[in-house]
RNA sequence: GCCGGAGUGGCGGAAUUGGCAUACGCGAGGGAUUUAAAAUCCCUUGACCGGUAGGUCAUGCGGGUUCGAGUCCCGCCUCCGGCACCA
């Protein structure tokens, strides 16, 4: 018999699976569809980078493959697809510097990463493969964008509806237009006063232009002026992460300017409450739920109006602590606040202009990294505190953000840390209005918790929650304010000044305004281009010019509404767009009529229940953005009737990061693996012999600690690689890769091979008849492994299989049917080896759909159990008793034990604790 | 600063959730086989005292609850991840 030739075996079975379409999963309606329970296992699809796969990718993929294979063996139809999130910056940057079209680079990278993924023998249904860059894919990304563009959020029903419905309601005058241009949805309450106060206009009273504007400001996809990091030299807008602390671009170190640009936004804030509520119904790790809740950041408090002294204007502030209104000793407005000019007096104007110019040009990061040093400028103007009519100075300071609340605060330095720091820095009065609970003279300065109101007029003596409620009532009675809810969540900035992304299916028409393409005009393909560099400029005030701006022929196109010349939108969509809905396209990837057939989606995602995908595995780095964006899109699709589940992902599991050992010399310099070697169990520098210090860090090229999967597979095979990554530790823990440990699992697979197939030196251990001693172990193994797979505890499942094989070698023999069952248990983990052994055991077909071995409950228990015996809590011995022995029998056996008796000598037993099946503790004096 | 997670042998980790701490694997040491090596197999391996009996001490540190704590409670320390002037 030949030895374990993994190279041959793995090639053979991968070809077999591919040739026989073993893992193609038919949809309902397909001729070969068999009705079974559906199970949808999804991986976060990779970005096909030029560097290819790193060892972190196959960790999650192996876990989902084990689940997929196990689910097939336990009678499910398994949806297990793979694809590529292939739009993105690197391909475009490569195009800029090397003149290679991003599509070319992308296709090359996909080919490489797919080759790598296929080496692992994952059981994907490759017929469902998609890439977000496929025209037939992004056609539907554009279509979904148009759904957003053509929808608005109904504030009464809290759901998206077609914008045509809004127009209908406006035309029928069910909704009116307020003087500020806002839509008055609730005309019911208004009717009573409408006659005396003509606050509203009717739809027909508006000009065409006004009508467009009203609609455009209510769409789920709308355009707004948003401050962004504009880098003229790079000709693009940068993410915060791409801007250095010095306010320069990470790439090229060019200056970055904060500038307001007209950008596409998606109204995710409308869904804040539903995103918050529905997260209760999904099976996600609690920390991830918490992160999403914190990101949405709901808070309740009040909006309060402060009259501005000497003018008719007023300043609206949001506070979570209306109970501290009596302690407000100054006000702060954000530098971007529209009232700043009005508020600033002539004497203060020049100081203010300087301050605002500096503040506005700071990146968010800069504004935040200045630490605790508070800066600000007095406007020279005062507001009137509505509760006590005190004059309170109004300041401008950049610690208040325009993007949150009303962009203005009442500062209560006595009970807010930031206000306290600011007041200290500028010598502003600090008043106590809350008394901490407990002994009276505790330090109240900077106390931000709940307590009892003091120095607060009608609130005195009330607890903080009561005082909040009382104050809100009072404000509402006096028409000075009202209770309010706020979210940290902001609308999603959805446009990029780049080439390699989905073009917006939008034109700008002088007559009709912003117009969406018709469905039959999709896909709107990216126009071919040779030169991808964005227009660069030294002038900070140069207008942004996306790469598509160069396509002069392409830009001008007939307006879908009026047919006159209109200009195409030149921005493209962000990478998140394609990844928001890819799990839907997998279900029906070839459909040309819709993004996914509803019946097919209903089968795989279910109907009505909260969640869709049964299991979604990926890194925790996507905890907020991707998962939140995807949930948002899904809810919009749900509202518009395109999907029937409220949530996209029912169960989420986060794999941990695979880190790497890094070796540093005495100077702290990381020594690449190529210059390290192990001597006497210590890692030393190959040349100098210096003993190196080991630490665990992220894999990165710079540290020389990157592990390449190709090399490991070449040396040990894919099954070993899979097994090693699963054996390293719990899937959700971050853990260091250690190539030194790989041979351990390789040896296990070789032993499994020799057990069943033998090799030149040792015969197989197979016997025709089953081995009694092995049978019980096998049942326990089946129970343990099945259980561990369900709980995603793959490391302990593998340990159990190792113990089993070790025990069989001790026993010296295993029955044919027992070997078969063992191989089936091993199959989800090491499928190539298992298939080969399965065929050696005499089976012609693939084992992929063989039932997972069952177990007999009776085989899991023993007749006798060993109990640990403690005397006064200390381990003193062990006794064997019948499993069903009563307490008296057990105690008799325990006291008969010589060692135990010795420890009991001269003492009287005062208490006995018997834990059935586990231990006996005797307390003696 | 805030939020979240984690600290167990030389290393990765296990421990039925309050019940025999250190499963499984790596590494290390010794032995068998071999001309030799690789591979394979066997033994030892938390620390300390002692002899392989036996004992004492060990799950980041200090307290506590309990017959019993890696697990629960209180107070610290360290590391990792995320967010950050969010009113």
PDB file of C-alpha atoms (C1' of nucleotides) in Angstrom, chain A residues 287 290 294 319-320 367-368 374 399 401 404 409 418 488 490 727-728 730 741 747 751 754 795 802-803 806 868 876 878 903 913 915 918-919 921 923, chain B residues 1 3-5 10-16 19-21 23-28 39-41 54-57 67-68 81-87:
ATOM      1  CA  UNK A 287     -20.315  42.683  21.405  1.00  0.00           C
ATOM      2  CA  UNK A 290     -23.415  46.552  21.174  1.00  0.00           C
ATOM      3  CA  UNK A 294     -23.342  52.515  20.038  1.00  0.00           C
ATOM      4  CA  UNK A 319     -29.323  68.438  25.617  1.00  0.00           C
ATOM      5  CA  UNK A 320     -29.537  65.005  27.193  1.00  0.00           C
ATOM      6  CA  UNK A 367      -9.891  68.690  15.538  1.00  0.00           C
ATOM      7  CA  UNK A 368      -9.991  65.637  17.728  1.00  0.00           C
ATOM      8  CA  UNK A 374     -10.113  73.449  24.616  1.00  0.00           C
ATOM      9  CA  UNK A 399     -15.533  70.834  20.470  1.00  0.00           C
ATOM     10  CA  UNK A 401     -19.899  69.505  16.095  1.00  0.00           C
ATOM     11  CA  UNK A 404     -24.769  66.204  15.800  1.00  0.00           C
ATOM     12  CA  UNK A 409     -25.208  73.348  23.229  1.00  0.00           C
ATOM     13  CA  UNK A 418     -15.921  68.768  28.345  1.00  0.00           C
ATOM     14  CA  UNK A 488     -25.155  59.712  16.362  1.00  0.00           C
ATOM     15  CA  UNK A 490     -25.227  60.103  10.101  1.00  0.00           C
ATOM     16  CA  UNK A 727      -6.971  23.284  15.433  1.00  0.00           C
ATOM     17  CA  UNK A 728      -5.158  26.502  16.375  1.00  0.00           C
ATOM     18  CA  UNK A 730     -11.397  28.805  19.032  1.00  0.00           C
ATOM     19  CA  UNK A 741       2.864  23.387  14.807  1.00  0.00           C
ATOM     20  CA  UNK A 747       1.039  13.487  11.468  1.00  0.00           C
ATOM     21  CA  UNK A 751      -1.943   8.121  11.123  1.00  0.00           C
ATOM     22  CA  UNK A 754      -2.203   4.282   7.906  1.00  0.00           C
ATOM     23  CA  UNK A 795     -10.516  22.713  17.676  1.00  0.00           C
ATOM     24  CA  UNK A 802      -6.886  12.589  17.354  1.00  0.00           C
ATOM     25  CA  UNK A 803      -7.675  10.814  20.605  1.00  0.00           C
ATOM     26  CA  UNK A 806      -4.543   7.177  19.072  1.00  0.00           C
ATOM     27  CA  UNK A 868     -12.751  12.237  42.784  1.00  0.00           C
ATOM     28  CA  UNK A 876      -7.022  12.801  48.294  1.00  0.00           C
ATOM     29  CA  UNK A 878     -10.355   8.349  43.604  1.00  0.00           C
ATOM     30  CA  UNK A 903      -6.592  11.603  55.989  1.00  0.00           C
ATOM     31  CA  UNK A 913     -21.017  16.602  49.586  1.00  0.00           C
ATOM     32  CA  UNK A 915     -21.815  15.442  43.202  1.00  0.00           C
ATOM     33  CA  UNK A 918     -18.085  13.722  39.588  1.00  0.00           C
ATOM     34  CA  UNK A 919     -16.842  13.967  43.144  1.00  0.00           C
ATOM     35  CA  UNK A 921     -16.083  15.964  49.402  1.00  0.00           C
ATOM     36  CA  UNK A 923     -15.579  17.727  55.653  1.00  0.00           C
TER      37      UNK A 923
ATOM     38  C1'   G B   1     -10.926  59.065  27.985  1.00  0.00           C
ATOM     39  C1'   C B   3     -16.818  50.802  24.901  1.00  0.00           C
ATOM     40  C1'   G B   4     -15.720  45.689  24.018  1.00  0.00           C
ATOM     41  C1'   G B   5     -12.519  41.272  24.600  1.00  0.00           C
ATOM     42  C1'   G B  10       8.739  26.750  27.167  1.00  0.00           C
ATOM     43  C1'   C B  11       4.446  27.678  22.884  1.00  0.00           C
ATOM     44  C1'   G B  12      -0.981  27.199  20.611  1.00  0.00           C
ATOM     45  C1'   G B  13      -4.666  25.884  23.677  1.00  0.00           C
ATOM     46  C1'   A B  14      -8.547  22.292  26.970  1.00  0.00           C
ATOM     47  C1'   A B  15     -11.676  22.270  31.230  1.00  0.00           C
ATOM     48  C1'   U B  16     -19.496  19.264  30.427  1.00  0.00           C
ATOM     49  C1'   G B  19     -16.837  20.042  40.949  1.00  0.00           C
ATOM     50  C1'   C B  20     -10.226  15.610  39.375  1.00  0.00           C
ATOM     51  C1'   A B  21      -6.589  22.426  36.404  1.00  0.00           C
ATOM     52  C1'   A B  23      -7.209  17.350  27.353  1.00  0.00           C
ATOM     53  C1'   C B  24      -5.150  17.572  22.256  1.00  0.00           C
ATOM     54  C1'   G B  25      -1.020  19.326  19.596  1.00  0.00           C
ATOM     55  C1'   C B  26       3.859  21.639  19.310  1.00  0.00           C
ATOM     56  C1'   G B  27       8.600  22.117  21.438  1.00  0.00           C
ATOM     57  C1'   A B  28      12.280  19.813  24.742  1.00  0.00           C
ATOM     58  C1'   A B  39       9.997   8.651   8.965  1.00  0.00           C
ATOM     59  C1'   U B  40       7.826   5.672  12.761  1.00  0.00           C
ATOM     60  C1'   C B  41       7.174   3.756  17.750  1.00  0.00           C
ATOM     61  C1'   G B  54       4.046  11.155  49.241  1.00  0.00           C
ATOM     62  C1'   G B  55       3.711  16.434  50.051  1.00  0.00           C
ATOM     63  C1'   U B  56       3.591  21.907  49.179  1.00  0.00           C
ATOM     64  C1'   C B  57       2.615  25.742  45.685  1.00  0.00           C
ATOM     65  C1'   C B  67     -17.586  22.377  51.427  1.00  0.00           C
ATOM     66  C1'   G B  68     -15.222  23.643  46.752  1.00  0.00           C
ATOM     67  C1'   G B  81      -9.457  45.417  19.195  1.00  0.00           C
ATOM     68  C1'   G B  82     -12.968  49.409  18.206  1.00  0.00           C
ATOM     69  C1'   C B  83     -14.642  54.429  18.861  1.00  0.00           C
ATOM     70  C1'   A B  84     -13.597  59.214  20.243  1.00  0.00           C
ATOM     71  C1'   C B  85     -14.680  66.431  22.318  1.00  0.00           C
ATOM     72  C1'   C B  86     -21.845  63.021  20.404  1.00  0.00           C
ATOM     73  C1'   A B  87     -23.805  67.673  24.497  1.00  0.00           C
TER      74        A B  87
END
